[in-house]
Tab-separated table of C-alpha atoms and ligand atoms in Angstrom:
chain	number	residue	atom	x	y	z
B	191	ASN	CA	25.490	-34.967	-24.279
B	192	LEU	CA	22.296	-36.502	-22.960
B	193	ALA	CA	22.315	-38.793	-25.853
B	194	ALA	CA	25.829	-39.726	-25.596
B	195	LEU	CA	25.580	-40.374	-21.928
B	196	ASN	CA	22.949	-42.920	-22.970
B	197	GLY	CA	25.448	-44.787	-25.040
B	198	HIS	CA	24.674	-43.219	-28.346
B	199	GLU	CA	27.159	-42.277	-31.045
B	200	VAL	CA	26.925	-38.417	-31.218
B	201	ARG	CA	28.806	-36.211	-33.799
B	202	LEU	CA	28.887	-32.478	-33.134
B	203	TRP	CA	29.469	-30.435	-36.147
B	204	MET	CA	31.786	-27.539	-35.489
B	205	ARG	CA	33.245	-24.682	-37.493
B	206	SER	CA	36.059	-23.775	-35.281
B	207	GLU	CA	39.061	-26.067	-35.537
B	208	ARG	CA	40.360	-25.027	-32.086
B	209	GLN	CA	37.146	-25.969	-30.499
B	210	ALA	CA	36.739	-29.286	-32.284
B	211	LYS	CA	40.358	-30.198	-31.357
B	212	GLU	CA	39.697	-29.133	-27.700
B	213	ILE	CA	36.625	-31.424	-27.379
B	214	GLN	CA	38.215	-34.464	-29.089
B	215	SER	CA	41.227	-34.270	-26.672
B	216	THR	CA	39.731	-32.986	-23.445
B	217	ASN	CA	35.961	-33.642	-23.767
B	218	ILE	CA	35.581	-30.018	-22.587
B	219	ASN	CA	33.748	-27.171	-24.716
B	220	SER	CA	35.439	-24.356	-22.746
B	221	ARG	CA	33.715	-21.695	-24.697
B	222	TYR	CA	30.151	-22.662	-23.810
B	223	LEU	CA	30.441	-25.364	-21.075
B	224	PRO	CA	33.710	-24.702	-19.330
B	225	LYS	CA	32.729	-26.777	-16.118
B	226	CYS	CA	31.013	-29.699	-17.766
B	227	PRO	CA	32.994	-32.767	-18.877
B	228	LEU	CA	31.334	-34.035	-21.890
B	229	SER	CA	30.630	-37.834	-22.825
B	230	GLU	CA	33.417	-39.524	-24.720
B	231	ASN	CA	30.755	-40.678	-27.123
B	232	ILE	CA	30.600	-37.264	-28.451
B	233	GLN	CA	32.964	-36.794	-31.619
B	234	ALA	CA	33.560	-33.221	-32.943
B	235	HIS	CA	33.587	-32.953	-36.724
B	236	LEU	CA	34.694	-30.043	-38.988
B	237	ASP	CA	33.454	-31.953	-41.986
B	238	LEU	CA	29.721	-31.786	-42.368
B	239	ASN	CA	29.469	-34.648	-44.683
B	240	GLN	CA	31.247	-36.923	-42.154
B	241	ALA	CA	29.085	-35.560	-39.360
B	242	VAL	CA	25.744	-36.630	-40.894
B	243	GLN	CA	27.088	-39.826	-42.621
B	244	ASP	CA	24.530	-42.630	-41.858
B	245	CYS	CA	22.708	-40.379	-39.423
B	246	ASP	CA	19.494	-41.419	-37.912
B	247	HIS	CA	18.591	-38.217	-35.994
B	248	LEU	CA	19.771	-34.740	-36.727
B	249	PHE	CA	19.516	-32.326	-33.671
B	250	VAL	CA	19.448	-28.571	-34.981
B	251	ALA	CA	20.624	-26.284	-32.245
B	252	VAL	CA	21.793	-23.174	-34.039
B	253	PRO	CA	20.337	-19.728	-33.594
B	254	SER	CA	17.074	-18.996	-35.488
B	255	LYS	CA	18.645	-16.537	-37.864
B	256	SER	CA	21.071	-19.482	-39.026
B	257	VAL	CA	18.692	-22.369	-39.135
B	258	ARG	CA	17.735	-21.991	-42.837
B	259	GLN	CA	21.172	-21.553	-44.215
B	260	VAL	CA	22.464	-24.500	-42.226
B	261	VAL	CA	19.838	-26.825	-43.062
B	262	GLU	CA	19.996	-25.918	-46.765
B	263	VAL	CA	23.570	-26.928	-46.779
B	264	VAL	CA	23.061	-30.135	-44.782
B	265	SER	CA	19.713	-31.410	-46.265
B	266	PRO	CA	21.328	-32.765	-49.524
B	267	LEU	CA	23.984	-34.732	-47.270
B	268	LEU	CA	21.328	-36.527	-45.318
B	269	PRO	CA	20.430	-40.199	-45.608
B	270	SER	CA	16.573	-40.623	-46.440
B	271	LYS	CA	16.062	-42.136	-43.015
B	272	THR	CA	17.315	-39.239	-41.008
B	273	LYS	CA	14.711	-37.516	-38.752
B	274	LEU	CA	15.052	-33.870	-37.853
B	275	LEU	CA	14.597	-32.332	-34.390
B	276	SER	CA	14.586	-28.561	-33.844
B	277	LEU	CA	15.907	-27.382	-30.492
B	278	THR	CA	15.822	-23.710	-31.699
B	279	LYS	CA	13.620	-21.213	-30.136
B	280	GLY	CA	12.686	-18.498	-32.741
B	281	ILE	CA	10.594	-17.300	-35.662
B	282	GLU	CA	11.912	-16.643	-39.175
B	283	PRO	CA	11.360	-12.792	-39.837
B	284	GLU	CA	10.660	-12.701	-43.562
B	285	SER	CA	8.447	-15.860	-43.739
B	286	PHE	CA	6.957	-15.704	-40.158
B	287	PHE	CA	7.919	-19.461	-40.262
B	288	LEU	CA	8.394	-21.314	-37.006
B	289	MET	CA	11.510	-23.468	-37.051
B	290	SER	CA	9.566	-26.798	-37.797
B	291	GLN	CA	8.075	-24.920	-40.901
B	292	VAL	CA	11.557	-23.885	-41.976
B	293	LEU	CA	12.842	-27.481	-41.684
B	294	GLN	CA	9.831	-29.025	-43.252
B	295	GLN	CA	10.170	-26.616	-46.280
B	296	VAL	CA	14.024	-27.315	-46.749
B	297	ALA	CA	13.913	-31.036	-46.013
B	298	PRO	CA	10.439	-31.907	-47.160
B	299	ASN	CA	11.012	-35.685	-47.183
B	300	HIS	CA	12.131	-36.026	-43.565
B	301	SER	CA	10.162	-36.230	-40.346
B	302	VAL	CA	10.459	-33.027	-38.306
B	303	ALA	CA	9.811	-32.670	-34.477
B	304	VAL	CA	10.511	-29.925	-31.939
B	305	ILE	CA	11.695	-29.849	-28.440
B	306	SER	CA	11.033	-27.070	-25.940
B	307	GLY	CA	10.706	-26.323	-22.178
B	308	PRO	CA	12.559	-24.974	-19.101
B	309	ASN	CA	16.054	-26.033	-20.336
B	310	LEU	CA	18.906	-23.748	-19.150
B	311	ALA	CA	21.601	-25.602	-21.086
B	312	LYS	CA	24.296	-25.224	-18.292
B	313	GLU	CA	21.919	-26.877	-15.616
B	314	ILE	CA	21.225	-29.836	-18.092
B	315	ALA	CA	24.849	-30.199	-18.616
B	316	LYS	CA	25.444	-30.480	-14.944
B	317	GLY	CA	22.799	-33.183	-14.778
B	318	THR	CA	20.287	-31.309	-12.710
B	319	ILE	CA	16.748	-32.556	-13.052
B	320	SER	CA	14.935	-31.101	-15.964
B	321	ALA	CA	12.088	-31.874	-18.278
B	322	SER	CA	11.100	-31.009	-21.932
B	323	VAL	CA	8.183	-31.462	-24.149
B	324	VAL	CA	8.458	-32.879	-27.718
B	325	ALA	CA	5.885	-32.295	-30.309
B	326	GLY	CA	5.766	-33.730	-33.916
B	327	LYS	CA	3.443	-35.748	-36.240
B	328	ASP	CA	5.591	-38.842	-36.400
B	329	LEU	CA	4.790	-40.661	-33.175
B	330	ALA	CA	7.609	-43.187	-33.703
B	331	GLN	CA	10.020	-40.262	-33.921
B	332	LEU	CA	8.732	-38.895	-30.553
B	333	GLU	CA	9.271	-42.366	-29.044
B	334	GLU	CA	12.778	-42.715	-30.354
B	335	ILE	CA	13.717	-39.218	-29.014
B	336	LYS	CA	12.426	-40.056	-25.528
B	337	GLN	CA	14.644	-43.218	-25.732
B	338	ILE	CA	17.627	-41.389	-27.020
B	339	ILE	CA	17.830	-38.465	-24.452
B	340	SER	CA	15.605	-39.420	-21.391
B	341	SER	CA	17.309	-40.199	-18.116
B	342	ASP	CA	16.721	-40.136	-14.397
B	343	GLU	CA	17.673	-36.470	-14.616
B	344	PHE	CA	15.880	-35.540	-17.897
B	345	LYS	CA	12.100	-36.402	-18.504
B	346	ILE	CA	10.594	-36.043	-21.844
B	347	TYR	CA	6.789	-35.388	-22.220
B	348	THR	CA	4.938	-35.365	-25.440
B	349	ASN	CA	2.376	-33.128	-26.992
B	350	PRO	CA	0.728	-33.187	-30.412
B	351	ASP	CA	0.432	-29.230	-30.590
B	352	ILE	CA	3.640	-28.227	-32.424
B	353	LEU	CA	2.375	-24.678	-32.811
B	354	GLY	CA	1.700	-24.224	-29.134
B	355	VAL	CA	5.087	-25.789	-28.261
B	356	GLU	CA	7.024	-23.708	-30.648
B	357	PHE	CA	5.208	-20.342	-29.885
B	358	GLY	CA	5.630	-20.838	-26.179
B	359	GLY	CA	9.468	-21.456	-26.616
B	360	ALA	CA	9.803	-18.440	-28.771
B	361	LEU	CA	7.627	-15.827	-27.230
B	362	LYS	CA	8.922	-16.434	-23.577
B	363	ASN	CA	12.116	-14.843	-24.730
B	364	ILE	CA	10.504	-11.531	-25.040
B	365	TYR	CA	9.079	-11.517	-21.522
B	366	ALA	CA	12.413	-12.607	-20.180
B	367	ILE	CA	13.993	-9.459	-21.562
B	368	ILE	CA	11.074	-7.535	-19.732
B	369	SER	CA	11.725	-9.461	-16.502
B	370	GLY	CA	15.367	-8.594	-16.407
B	371	MET	CA	14.774	-5.040	-17.411
B	372	ILE	CA	12.253	-4.435	-14.475
B	373	ALA	CA	14.765	-6.109	-12.200
B	374	ALA	CA	17.367	-3.691	-13.019
B	375	LEU	CA	14.907	-0.819	-12.417
B	376	GLY	CA	14.164	-2.064	-8.839
B	377	PHE	CA	10.505	-3.172	-9.487
B	378	GLY	CA	9.866	-6.070	-7.112
B	379	GLU	CA	8.938	-9.633	-7.031
B	380	ASN	CA	5.171	-8.845	-7.206
B	381	SER	CA	5.888	-6.854	-10.467
B	382	ARG	CA	7.803	-9.905	-11.887
B	383	ALA	CA	4.881	-12.189	-11.003
B	384	MET	CA	2.482	-9.758	-12.656
B	385	VAL	CA	4.683	-9.740	-15.817
B	386	VAL	CA	4.924	-13.407	-15.789
B	387	THR	CA	1.002	-13.832	-15.442
B	388	ARG	CA	0.108	-11.116	-18.114
B	389	ALA	CA	2.821	-12.759	-20.383
B	390	LEU	CA	1.125	-16.012	-20.269
B	391	ALA	CA	-1.951	-14.403	-21.219
B	392	GLU	CA	-0.457	-12.608	-24.228
B	393	MET	CA	1.316	-15.497	-25.247
B	394	THR	CA	-1.806	-17.667	-25.251
B	395	ARG	CA	-3.933	-14.915	-26.742
B	396	PHE	CA	-1.328	-14.839	-29.775
B	397	ALA	CA	-0.719	-18.524	-30.122
B	398	VAL	CA	-4.442	-19.443	-30.103
B	399	LYS	CA	-5.065	-16.898	-32.856
B	400	LEU	CA	-2.433	-18.803	-34.979
B	401	GLY	CA	-4.133	-22.121	-34.234
B	402	ALA	CA	-2.556	-23.514	-31.146
B	403	ASN	CA	-4.326	-25.148	-28.192
B	404	PRO	CA	-4.416	-22.694	-25.118
B	405	MET	CA	-3.604	-25.568	-22.763
B	406	THR	CA	-0.345	-26.176	-24.378
B	407	LEU	CA	0.956	-22.830	-22.874
B	408	MET	CA	0.064	-24.208	-19.345
B	409	GLY	CA	2.704	-26.829	-19.848
B	410	LEU	CA	6.435	-27.021	-19.923
B	411	ALA	CA	6.744	-24.960	-23.252
B	412	GLY	CA	4.718	-22.217	-21.793
B	413	ILE	CA	4.482	-21.432	-18.215
B	414	GLY	CA	7.302	-23.774	-17.448
B	415	ASP	CA	9.791	-22.064	-19.688
B	416	LEU	CA	8.279	-18.604	-18.831
B	417	VAL	CA	8.998	-19.137	-15.034
B	418	VAL	CA	12.634	-20.367	-15.538
B	419	THR	CA	13.696	-17.756	-18.000
B	420	CYS	CA	11.915	-14.681	-16.444
B	421	GLY	CA	13.359	-15.957	-13.181
B	422	SER	CA	17.018	-16.934	-13.724
B	423	ALA	CA	20.011	-14.663	-14.396
B	424	GLN	CA	21.475	-17.620	-16.240
B	425	SER	CA	19.027	-16.631	-19.115
B	426	ARG	CA	20.633	-14.767	-21.786
B	427	ASN	CA	17.559	-12.906	-22.596
B	428	TYR	CA	17.001	-11.883	-18.830
B	429	GLN	CA	20.628	-10.726	-18.911
B	430	VAL	CA	19.980	-8.554	-22.034
B	431	GLY	CA	16.832	-7.063	-20.340
B	432	PHE	CA	18.905	-6.416	-17.171
B	433	SER	CA	21.576	-4.504	-19.073
B	434	ILE	CA	19.105	-2.486	-20.890
B	435	GLY	CA	17.378	-1.652	-17.503
B	436	GLN	CA	20.837	-0.575	-16.441
B	437	GLY	CA	21.016	1.869	-19.305
B	438	HIS	CA	23.113	-0.082	-21.948
B	439	THR	CA	22.126	-0.004	-25.485
B	440	VAL	CA	20.718	-3.270	-27.088
B	441	ALA	CA	24.004	-3.698	-28.966
B	442	GLN	CA	26.088	-3.474	-25.677
B	443	ALA	CA	23.491	-5.708	-23.840
B	444	VAL	CA	23.903	-8.373	-26.458
B	445	SER	CA	27.590	-8.296	-26.644
B	446	LEU	CA	27.823	-8.478	-22.745
B	447	THR	CA	26.271	-11.880	-22.768
B	448	GLY	CA	28.506	-13.123	-25.585
B	449	GLU	CA	25.880	-15.633	-26.635
B	450	THR	CA	22.544	-15.887	-28.495
B	451	ALA	CA	19.652	-14.016	-27.066
B	452	GLU	CA	16.626	-14.836	-29.403
B	453	GLY	CA	14.165	-12.402	-27.810
B	454	ILE	CA	15.267	-9.208	-29.613
B	455	ASN	CA	14.545	-10.702	-33.165
B	456	THR	CA	11.421	-12.250	-31.780
B	457	LEU	CA	10.124	-9.025	-30.351
B	458	LYS	CA	10.396	-7.320	-33.806
B	459	VAL	CA	8.546	-10.096	-35.572
B	460	ILE	CA	5.906	-10.577	-33.091
B	461	GLN	CA	5.137	-6.813	-32.558
B	462	GLU	CA	4.582	-6.534	-36.223
B	463	GLU	CA	2.487	-9.588	-36.602
B	464	ALA	CA	0.247	-8.887	-33.453
B	465	LYS	CA	-0.507	-5.454	-35.002
B	466	HIS	CA	-1.441	-6.996	-38.488
B	467	LEU	CA	-3.601	-9.634	-36.673
B	468	ASN	CA	-5.054	-7.024	-34.139
B	469	VAL	CA	-4.015	-9.189	-31.179
B	470	PRO	CA	-3.543	-6.891	-28.142
B	471	MET	CA	-0.024	-7.678	-26.535
B	472	PRO	CA	0.732	-4.417	-24.354
B	473	LEU	CA	3.825	-6.048	-22.785
B	474	VAL	CA	5.279	-6.653	-26.308
B	475	GLN	CA	4.404	-3.264	-27.487
B	476	GLY	CA	5.825	-1.699	-24.377
B	477	LEU	CA	9.223	-3.483	-24.636
B	478	TYR	CA	9.116	-2.597	-28.537
B	479	ASP	CA	8.672	1.186	-27.571
B	480	VAL	CA	11.703	0.957	-25.315
B	481	ILE	CA	13.923	-1.036	-27.522
B	482	PHE	CA	13.054	0.370	-30.989
B	483	GLU	CA	11.370	3.728	-30.366
B	484	GLY	CA	13.603	4.825	-27.524
B	485	ARG	CA	10.972	5.354	-24.950
B	486	ASP	CA	11.999	5.556	-21.290
B	487	ALA	CA	11.713	1.977	-19.765
B	488	GLU	CA	10.567	3.143	-16.297
B	489	ASP	CA	7.648	5.271	-17.871
B	490	VAL	CA	6.603	2.422	-20.255
B	491	MET	CA	6.707	-0.160	-17.647
B	492	SER	CA	4.791	1.968	-14.971
B	493	ASN	CA	2.160	2.764	-17.491
B	494	LEU	CA	2.032	-0.448	-19.032
B	495	MET	CA	-1.031	-2.186	-17.438
B	496	ALA	CA	-3.195	0.742	-17.994
B	497	THR	CA	-3.842	-0.515	-21.479
B	498	ASP	CA	-4.336	-4.096	-20.518
B	499	ARG	CA	-7.653	-5.844	-20.685
B	500	PRO	CA	-9.691	-6.131	-17.359
B	501	GLU	CA	-10.091	-10.053	-17.543
B	502	ASP	CA	-7.778	-11.983	-15.438
B	503	VAL	CA	-8.046	-15.148	-17.554
B	504	GLU	CA	-9.629	-15.170	-21.036
B	505	PHE	CA	-9.502	-18.985	-21.763
B	506	MET	CA	-12.020	-20.265	-19.364
B	507	VAL	CA	-12.113	-24.067	-19.638
B	508	GLU	CA	-15.845	-25.322	-20.135
B	509	SER	CA	-16.919	-27.116	-17.074
B	510	LEU	CA	-15.235	-30.548	-17.417
H	201	NAI	N1	21.409	-22.315	-24.189
H	201	NAI	C1	20.239	-22.563	-23.722
H	201	NAI	O1	20.021	-22.572	-22.414
H	201	NAI	C2	19.190	-22.937	-24.525
H	201	NAI	C3	19.093	-22.532	-25.955
H	201	NAI	N2	18.000	-22.944	-26.669
H	201	NAI	C4	18.023	-22.341	-28.148
H	201	NAI	O2	19.190	-22.995	-28.932
H	201	NAI	C5	19.319	-22.046	-29.963
H	201	NAI	C6	20.775	-21.974	-30.039
H	201	NAI	O3	21.028	-21.026	-29.094
H	201	NAI	P1	22.364	-21.419	-28.133
H	201	NAI	O4	23.041	-22.762	-28.465
H	201	NAI	O5	22.025	-21.123	-26.803
H	201	NAI	O6	23.271	-20.272	-28.576
H	201	NAI	P2	24.899	-20.109	-28.388
H	201	NAI	O7	25.172	-18.668	-28.702
H	201	NAI	O8	25.130	-20.598	-27.056
H	201	NAI	O9	25.515	-21.178	-29.429
H	201	NAI	C7	25.042	-20.988	-30.858
H	201	NAI	C8	25.974	-22.155	-31.475
H	201	NAI	O10	25.595	-22.037	-32.855
H	201	NAI	C9	26.662	-21.844	-33.687
H	201	NAI	N3	26.248	-21.139	-34.953
H	201	NAI	C10	25.788	-19.904	-35.055
H	201	NAI	N4	25.497	-19.675	-36.336
H	201	NAI	C11	26.031	-20.800	-36.994
H	201	NAI	C12	25.968	-21.128	-38.429
H	201	NAI	N5	25.580	-20.135	-39.368
H	201	NAI	N6	26.327	-22.131	-38.813
H	201	NAI	C13	26.852	-23.092	-37.974
H	201	NAI	N7	26.963	-23.005	-36.709
H	201	NAI	C14	26.264	-21.682	-36.162
H	201	NAI	C15	27.553	-21.106	-32.786
H	201	NAI	O11	29.008	-21.379	-33.316
H	201	NAI	C16	27.532	-21.746	-31.608
H	201	NAI	O12	28.198	-22.865	-31.487
H	201	NAI	C17	18.404	-20.773	-29.639
H	201	NAI	O13	17.319	-20.643	-30.415
H	201	NAI	C18	18.179	-20.942	-28.240
H	201	NAI	O14	16.901	-20.305	-27.850
H	201	NAI	C19	16.991	-23.815	-26.270
H	201	NAI	C20	16.976	-24.225	-24.961
H	201	NAI	C21	18.073	-23.786	-24.043
H	202	13P	O1	15.563	-21.354	-23.664
H	202	13P	C1	16.166	-21.271	-22.573
H	202	13P	C2	15.691	-21.905	-21.272
H	202	13P	O2	14.571	-22.729	-21.468
H	202	13P	C3	17.418	-20.538	-22.486
H	202	13P	O3	17.170	-19.145	-22.212
H	202	13P	P1	17.932	-17.960	-22.770
H	202	13P	O4	18.059	-18.156	-24.241
H	202	13P	O5	17.217	-16.846	-22.231
H	202	13P	O6	19.206	-18.234	-22.050
């Protein structure tokens, strides 16, 4: 919608004929954005071939579990000029690939960039002021993306560190679940602030182990997204955590949101990889114990910090 409001022709590929017809006739997507009239520059298409014909930029915004299968279908249909942008925040379990790595593998002859940051979709659709960070090797592509979706209400920053941007966006969903869970358990604002701070330490520790720049996690894709997702009941991951804290099972909690909550899948992948790489992540392990080992949430959260490292911050910036 941001691109369409800037006058660009936007084609939305949809599987539901009812939803496509609704958007074509009313410019409303009642299933996901019921109160946000969409730009008339958006055309809904059921036919993927039509949707990507002569396409300059392909925005991939499906859940991480679907990215590979969708891009495998669409890749052969793309013109050679098409550049790919991933909006998806997740990690592929089997390969431990980030979304940019999946896209690069499936569409090796196309430029790939990623976008992430504090971006609750409904607020962006309502035009509230937001910002995102884009990362990628093709600097022309980053500039084009800025031109396509920037506005007075939506600012785009750039960062060369694709790993840091993608790990920030994927890992923050785990901590949003914890934040919702402790809110439901009656822990206070101080506890949330401690969780957010220690989450940043864990995310940075892990991302740096995988080659990211620690300073990237101090930006929109790290602390920015962590703050909004851990602090807002609009976050589906926060909602899932809150429901779990109320005593619902994970399956019940996920179905209550009715939308995608990437944090459950990301938790499984990160817990396993952190153990394999010997990266201490007590918050990740604690949530894993609650969700997959059936440990009592209150006990786990109360004892959690006993196992954390004593340093407040680990990545001291050398004197500038
Ligand atoms: N909703 C938000 O506020 C934000 C979401 N994201 C990320 O965007 C990604 C997608 O999540 P949402 O759009 O929020 O989820 P959603 O559950 O709201 O919508 C997912 C969309 O993908 C479609 N879809 C699912 N599987 C598909 C498949 N195999 N083939 C074709 N279409 C398929 C669904 O029909 C639906 O339209 C996630 O990784 C999420 O973290 C990123 C920033 C903000
Ligand atoms: O990524 C998001 C905000 O930046 C959306 O968060 P949820 O997926 O938890 O709703």
